[in-house]
mmCIF file of C-alpha atoms in Angstrom:
data_model
loop_
_atom_site.group_PDB
_atom_site.id
_atom_site.type_symbol
_atom_site.label_atom_id
_atom_site.label_comp_id
_atom_site.label_asym_id
_atom_site.label_seq_id
_atom_site.Cartn_x
_atom_site.Cartn_y
_atom_site.Cartn_z
ATOM 1 C CA MET A 1 0.004 -0.018 0.006
ATOM 2 C CA ALA A 2 1.421 3.384 -0.980
ATOM 3 C CA ALA A 3 1.430 6.076 1.577
ATOM 4 C CA LYS A 4 -0.961 8.949 1.235
ATOM 5 C CA ARG A 5 0.442 12.348 2.177
ATOM 6 C CA TYR A 6 -1.692 14.781 4.189
ATOM 7 C CA VAL A 7 -1.417 18.133 5.833
ATOM 8 C CA ALA A 8 -3.158 18.747 9.114
ATOM 9 C CA LEU A 9 -3.942 22.433 9.735
ATOM 10 C CA LEU A 10 -4.516 22.872 13.451
ATOM 11 C CA ARG A 11 -6.680 25.691 14.718
ATOM 12 C CA GLY A 12 -5.832 27.858 17.706
ATOM 13 C CA ILE A 13 -2.398 26.556 18.898
ATOM 14 C CA ASN A 14 0.313 28.799 20.331
ATOM 15 C CA VAL A 15 -2.368 31.511 20.803
ATOM 16 C CA ASN A 16 -4.727 32.181 23.707
ATOM 17 C CA GLY A 17 -2.702 30.130 26.166
ATOM 18 C CA VAL A 18 -2.555 26.915 24.122
ATOM 19 C CA LYS A 19 1.172 26.236 23.779
ATOM 20 C CA ILE A 20 2.366 23.155 21.891
ATOM 21 C CA LEU A 21 6.011 22.771 20.895
ATOM 22 C CA SER A 22 6.618 21.518 17.302
ATOM 23 C CA VAL A 23 8.745 18.628 18.607
ATOM 24 C CA ASP A 24 5.836 17.452 20.813
ATOM 25 C CA LEU A 25 3.369 17.841 17.974
ATOM 26 C CA ALA A 26 5.502 15.763 15.658
ATOM 27 C CA GLU A 27 6.007 13.113 18.329
ATOM 28 C CA LEU A 28 2.257 12.786 18.749
ATOM 29 C CA PHE A 29 1.759 12.219 15.034
ATOM 30 C CA ARG A 30 4.462 9.544 15.027
ATOM 31 C CA THR A 31 2.807 7.746 17.979
ATOM 32 C CA LEU A 32 -0.373 7.641 15.845
ATOM 33 C CA GLY A 33 1.595 5.617 13.356
ATOM 34 C CA PHE A 34 2.202 8.315 10.805
ATOM 35 C CA THR A 35 5.490 8.583 8.975
ATOM 36 C CA GLU A 36 7.488 11.325 7.249
ATOM 37 C CA VAL A 37 6.121 13.736 9.908
ATOM 38 C CA LYS A 38 7.208 17.328 9.451
ATOM 39 C CA THR A 39 5.972 20.398 11.294
ATOM 40 C CA VAL A 40 6.118 23.793 9.514
ATOM 41 C CA LEU A 41 6.336 26.952 11.584
ATOM 42 C CA ALA A 42 4.958 26.996 15.113
ATOM 43 C CA SER A 43 1.320 27.697 14.150
ATOM 44 C CA GLY A 44 0.004 24.131 13.793
ATOM 45 C CA ASN A 45 0.944 22.785 10.431
ATOM 46 C CA VAL A 46 1.925 19.122 10.143
ATOM 47 C CA ARG A 47 2.737 17.243 6.934
ATOM 48 C CA PHE A 48 2.676 13.451 7.224
ATOM 49 C CA ASP A 49 2.183 10.182 5.473
ATOM 50 C CA SER A 50 -0.526 7.651 6.385
ATOM 51 C CA GLU A 51 0.617 4.205 5.337
ATOM 52 C CA THR A 52 -2.133 2.121 6.826
ATOM 53 C CA THR A 53 -3.716 -0.676 4.792
ATOM 54 C CA ASP A 54 -6.956 -0.477 6.862
ATOM 55 C CA ALA A 55 -9.493 1.240 4.537
ATOM 56 C CA ALA A 56 -11.439 2.743 7.492
ATOM 57 C CA ALA A 57 -8.315 4.278 8.964
ATOM 58 C CA ARG A 58 -7.352 5.820 5.624
ATOM 59 C CA ASP A 59 -10.687 7.600 5.363
ATOM 60 C CA ALA A 60 -10.024 11.339 5.811
ATOM 61 C CA ALA A 61 -12.916 11.817 8.246
ATOM 62 C CA THR A 62 -11.624 9.017 10.377
ATOM 63 C CA LEU A 63 -8.121 10.347 10.292
ATOM 64 C CA LYS A 64 -9.337 13.801 11.229
ATOM 65 C CA ALA A 65 -11.340 12.443 14.234
ATOM 66 C CA THR A 66 -8.381 10.315 15.367
ATOM 67 C CA ILE A 67 -6.001 13.257 15.245
ATOM 68 C CA GLU A 68 -8.386 15.634 17.015
ATOM 69 C CA THR A 69 -8.985 13.053 19.810
ATOM 70 C CA ALA A 70 -5.283 12.495 20.243
ATOM 71 C CA LEU A 71 -4.576 16.243 20.438
ATOM 72 C CA ARG A 72 -7.284 16.715 23.047
ATOM 73 C CA GLU A 73 -6.045 13.864 25.163
ATOM 74 C CA ARG A 74 -2.326 14.755 24.909
ATOM 75 C CA PHE A 75 -2.481 18.504 25.123
ATOM 76 C CA GLY A 76 -5.753 19.140 26.972
ATOM 77 C CA TYR A 77 -7.452 21.621 24.702
ATOM 78 C CA ASP A 78 -10.491 21.584 22.441
ATOM 79 C CA ALA A 79 -8.646 20.591 19.249
ATOM 80 C CA TRP A 80 -9.935 21.179 15.693
ATOM 81 C CA ILE A 81 -8.127 20.477 12.476
ATOM 82 C CA VAL A 82 -8.694 20.715 8.812
ATOM 83 C CA LEU A 83 -7.185 17.732 6.992
ATOM 84 C CA VAL A 84 -6.100 18.205 3.403
ATOM 85 C CA SER A 85 -4.368 15.748 1.055
ATOM 86 C CA LEU A 86 -1.105 17.037 -0.393
ATOM 87 C CA PRO A 87 -2.454 16.954 -3.990
ATOM 88 C CA ASP A 88 -5.569 18.958 -2.875
ATOM 89 C CA LEU A 89 -3.281 21.463 -1.155
ATOM 90 C CA GLU A 90 -1.188 21.816 -4.311
ATOM 91 C CA ALA A 91 -4.364 22.490 -6.309
ATOM 92 C CA VAL A 92 -5.541 25.105 -3.739
ATOM 93 C CA VAL A 93 -2.202 26.986 -3.889
ATOM 94 C CA GLU A 94 -2.159 26.878 -7.716
ATOM 95 C CA ALA A 95 -5.675 28.214 -7.977
ATOM 96 C CA PHE A 96 -5.137 31.307 -5.804
ATOM 97 C CA PRO A 97 -7.103 33.871 -7.844
ATOM 98 C CA PHE A 98 -5.513 37.119 -6.740
ATOM 99 C CA ASP A 99 -2.096 38.683 -7.249
ATOM 100 C CA ALA A 100 -0.248 37.015 -4.354
ATOM 101 C CA GLU A 101 2.683 39.441 -4.815
ATOM 102 C CA ARG A 102 0.549 42.600 -4.591
ATOM 103 C CA ASP A 103 2.355 45.125 -2.490
ATOM 104 C CA GLY A 104 0.682 45.868 0.834
ATOM 105 C CA TRP A 105 -1.671 42.841 0.730
ATOM 106 C CA HIS A 106 -1.748 39.492 2.501
ATOM 107 C CA PRO A 107 -2.656 36.419 0.477
ATOM 108 C CA TYR A 108 -4.712 34.043 2.641
ATOM 109 C CA VAL A 109 -6.648 30.808 2.229
ATOM 110 C CA LEU A 110 -9.439 30.005 4.706
ATOM 111 C CA PHE A 111 -9.842 26.213 4.844
ATOM 112 C CA GLY A 112 -13.000 24.547 5.968
ATOM 113 C CA SER A 113 -14.155 21.066 6.853
ATOM 114 C CA ASP A 114 -17.835 21.972 6.247
ATOM 115 C CA ASP A 115 -18.809 23.300 2.851
ATOM 116 C CA ALA A 116 -22.034 24.758 4.210
ATOM 117 C CA VAL A 117 -20.057 26.974 6.615
ATOM 118 C CA LEU A 118 -17.807 28.121 3.776
ATOM 119 C CA ALA A 119 -20.887 28.931 1.706
ATOM 120 C CA GLU A 120 -22.286 30.930 4.638
ATOM 121 C CA LEU A 121 -19.008 32.838 5.082
ATOM 122 C CA THR A 122 -18.881 33.578 1.362
ATOM 123 C CA GLY A 123 -22.355 34.980 1.543
ATOM 124 C CA LEU A 124 -21.577 37.085 4.609
ATOM 125 C CA GLY A 125 -18.560 38.444 2.752
ATOM 126 C CA SER A 126 -20.516 39.417 -0.370
ATOM 127 C CA ASP A 127 -20.491 43.186 0.369
ATOM 128 C CA LEU A 128 -16.898 43.693 1.518
ATOM 129 C CA ASP A 129 -15.022 46.866 0.787
ATOM 130 C CA ALA A 130 -12.687 45.774 -2.027
ATOM 131 C CA ALA A 131 -10.220 48.436 -0.960
ATOM 132 C CA ASP A 132 -9.550 46.258 2.197
ATOM 133 C CA ASP A 133 -10.781 42.724 1.579
ATOM 134 C CA VAL A 134 -11.608 40.550 -1.395
ATOM 135 C CA ILE A 135 -12.721 36.907 -1.315
ATOM 136 C CA ALA A 136 -13.457 34.178 -3.785
ATOM 137 C CA PRO A 137 -14.867 30.702 -3.204
ATOM 138 C CA GLY A 138 -12.785 27.678 -4.051
ATOM 139 C CA LYS A 139 -12.988 23.928 -3.493
ATOM 140 C CA HIS A 140 -13.319 23.512 0.302
ATOM 141 C CA VAL A 141 -11.684 26.978 0.767
ATOM 142 C CA ILE A 142 -12.260 30.690 0.556
ATOM 143 C CA TYR A 143 -9.480 32.643 -1.033
ATOM 144 C CA TRP A 144 -8.904 35.909 0.739
ATOM 145 C CA HIS A 145 -6.793 38.920 -0.052
ATOM 146 C CA ASN A 146 -6.495 41.403 2.781
ATOM 147 C CA ARG A 147 -4.892 44.857 2.831
ATOM 148 C CA ARG A 148 -2.005 44.666 5.291
ATOM 149 C CA ASP A 149 -2.706 48.028 6.891
ATOM 150 C CA VAL A 150 -6.219 46.824 7.917
ATOM 151 C CA GLY A 151 -5.189 43.328 8.955
ATOM 152 C CA VAL A 152 -7.280 41.708 11.683
ATOM 153 C CA ASP A 153 -9.533 44.773 11.867
ATOM 154 C CA SER A 154 -10.926 44.052 8.396
ATOM 155 C CA ALA A 155 -14.529 43.158 7.892
ATOM 156 C CA PHE A 156 -13.932 39.632 6.702
ATOM 157 C CA SER A 157 -11.377 38.976 9.462
ATOM 158 C CA LYS A 158 -14.047 39.842 12.050
ATOM 159 C CA ILE A 159 -16.610 37.696 10.325
ATOM 160 C CA ALA A 160 -14.361 34.645 9.978
ATOM 161 C CA ALA A 161 -13.114 34.971 13.625
ATOM 162 C CA LYS A 162 -16.585 34.415 15.170
ATOM 163 C CA ALA A 163 -16.702 31.547 17.625
ATOM 164 C CA ARG A 164 -19.289 29.652 15.589
ATOM 165 C CA TYR A 165 -16.762 29.041 12.786
ATOM 166 C CA ARG A 166 -13.791 27.876 14.957
ATOM 167 C CA SER A 167 -14.556 24.192 14.874
ATOM 168 C CA THR A 168 -14.631 24.016 11.054
ATOM 169 C CA THR A 169 -12.285 26.668 9.671
ATOM 170 C CA THR A 170 -8.675 27.749 9.846
ATOM 171 C CA ASN A 171 -6.754 30.349 7.920
ATOM 172 C CA ARG A 172 -3.258 30.209 6.413
ATOM 173 C CA ASN A 173 -1.061 32.646 4.575
ATOM 174 C CA LEU A 174 -0.186 31.496 1.053
ATOM 175 C CA ARG A 175 3.527 31.622 1.928
ATOM 176 C CA THR A 176 2.979 29.149 4.749
ATOM 177 C CA LEU A 177 1.142 26.798 2.357
ATOM 178 C CA ARG A 178 4.045 26.950 -0.097
ATOM 179 C CA LYS A 179 6.415 25.990 2.735
ATOM 180 C CA LEU A 180 4.190 22.990 3.455
ATOM 181 C CA LEU A 181 4.522 21.918 -0.193
ATOM 182 C CA ALA A 182 8.333 22.394 -0.293
#
């Protein structure tokens, strides 16, 4: 059985008092039986291979639940992740619809594990001020370009940060995603 490579995007670590060292995070993934484990930056990005031959254990939803449970048990916080296959992540990065090098702007991708939530967020962002925020829906993501001077005070940032979306979404800068692919 060939290994399938995934990226786990953890939400809410190394912020708000939830401190997890990259070495401890990688160790946890190895104890779950994953190989080629690599953490990228200290914000909850783990690339790994799943080599199991058990069809149920290879299912992305099962892997997601297994990882979230292990994170809760090991680190004692309400863990949520978005799990993305490496080929899907490559496609997301390639499809970024805005000028990622635009001076003064941040290129982001908001990942979601619930397409209905992403559709809701896209609808809520339909009347953004394009001078500060622009969004575009993608496959299991929302592409987001944010003016650097506005940052977390932007309208879309405030919408996406609401507590009701925390269990199904997480945001990454396009540069971080490229590091995950390297």
